[in-house]
Tab-separated table of C-alpha atoms in Angstrom:
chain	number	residue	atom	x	y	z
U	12	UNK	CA	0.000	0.000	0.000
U	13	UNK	CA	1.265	3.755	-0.648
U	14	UNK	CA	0.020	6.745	0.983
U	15	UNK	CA	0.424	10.105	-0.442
U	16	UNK	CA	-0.521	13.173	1.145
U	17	UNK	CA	0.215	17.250	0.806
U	18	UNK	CA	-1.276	19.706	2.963
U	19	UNK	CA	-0.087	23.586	4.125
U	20	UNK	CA	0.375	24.205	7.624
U	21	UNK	CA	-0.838	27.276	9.429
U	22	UNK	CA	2.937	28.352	9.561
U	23	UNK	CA	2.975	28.480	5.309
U	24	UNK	CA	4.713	25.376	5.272
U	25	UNK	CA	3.746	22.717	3.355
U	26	UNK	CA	4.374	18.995	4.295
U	27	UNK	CA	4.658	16.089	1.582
U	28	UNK	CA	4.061	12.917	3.418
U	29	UNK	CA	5.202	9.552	1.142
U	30	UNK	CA	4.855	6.051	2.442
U	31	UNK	CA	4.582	2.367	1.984
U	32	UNK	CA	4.229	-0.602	4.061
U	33	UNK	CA	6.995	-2.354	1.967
U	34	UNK	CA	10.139	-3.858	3.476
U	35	UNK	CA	11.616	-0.442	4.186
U	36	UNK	CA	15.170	0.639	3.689
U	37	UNK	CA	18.334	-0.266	5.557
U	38	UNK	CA	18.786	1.105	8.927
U	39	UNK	CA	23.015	2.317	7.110
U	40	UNK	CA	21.153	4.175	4.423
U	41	UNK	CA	22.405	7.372	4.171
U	42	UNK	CA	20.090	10.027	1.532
U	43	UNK	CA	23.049	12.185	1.344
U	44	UNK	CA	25.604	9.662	0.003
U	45	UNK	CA	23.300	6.925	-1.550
U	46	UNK	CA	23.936	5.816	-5.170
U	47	UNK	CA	20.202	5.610	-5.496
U	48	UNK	CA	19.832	8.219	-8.775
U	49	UNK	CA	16.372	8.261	-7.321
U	50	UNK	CA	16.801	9.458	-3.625
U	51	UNK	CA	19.739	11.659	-4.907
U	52	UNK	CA	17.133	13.679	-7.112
U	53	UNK	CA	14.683	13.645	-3.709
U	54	UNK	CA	17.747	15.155	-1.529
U	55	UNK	CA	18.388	17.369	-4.561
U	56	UNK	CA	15.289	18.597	-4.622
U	57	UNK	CA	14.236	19.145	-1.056
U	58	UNK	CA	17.614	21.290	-0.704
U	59	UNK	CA	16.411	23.336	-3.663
U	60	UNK	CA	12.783	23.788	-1.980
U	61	UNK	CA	15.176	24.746	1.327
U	62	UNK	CA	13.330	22.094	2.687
U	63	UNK	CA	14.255	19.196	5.243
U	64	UNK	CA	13.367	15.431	4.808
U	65	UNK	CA	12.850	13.390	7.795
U	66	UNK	CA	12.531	9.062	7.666
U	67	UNK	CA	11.382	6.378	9.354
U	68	UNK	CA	11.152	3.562	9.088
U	69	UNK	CA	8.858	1.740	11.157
U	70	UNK	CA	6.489	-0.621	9.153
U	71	UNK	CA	7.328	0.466	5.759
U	72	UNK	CA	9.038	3.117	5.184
U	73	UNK	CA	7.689	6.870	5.424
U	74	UNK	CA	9.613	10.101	3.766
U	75	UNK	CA	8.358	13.566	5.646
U	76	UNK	CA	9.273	16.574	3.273
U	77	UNK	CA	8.588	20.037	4.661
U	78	UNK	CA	9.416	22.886	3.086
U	79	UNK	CA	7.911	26.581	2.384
U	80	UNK	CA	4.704	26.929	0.656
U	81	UNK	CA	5.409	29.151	-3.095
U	82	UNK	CA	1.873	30.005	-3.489
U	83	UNK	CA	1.513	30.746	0.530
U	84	UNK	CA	-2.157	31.715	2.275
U	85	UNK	CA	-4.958	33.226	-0.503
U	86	UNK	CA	-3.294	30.920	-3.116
């Protein structure tokens, strides 16, 4: 199963929740240095949004990506 979810906090920050319930990723990965071309263009990205990433990895694995809102409140 994969959940995907957006939504703007009352701060103007938006949050970009991705998840699965797959087998997860290993506990040594690191997003900064992985050879992944995938993840590398997430952690590209996120820095470009100055944005942060956060991951768990509890029963699947979930990816957290804040970062500020360009359209902000009023759209």
């Amino acid at each position: 199963q994969i959940l995907v979810y957006l939504r703007m906090g009352q701060d103007g920050r938006c949050t970009l929740v991705v998840s699965d319930d797959g087998i997860g990723l290993p506990e040594d990965l690191d997003l900064e240095r992985t050879e992944s071309l995938g993840l590398h263009l997430v952690s590209r990205l996120v820095a470009q949004l100055e944005g942060s990433i956060d991951l768990y990895r509890k029963g699947g694995t979930t990816h957290r990506i804040t970062f500020p809102c360009a359209f902000g409140k009023g759209g």
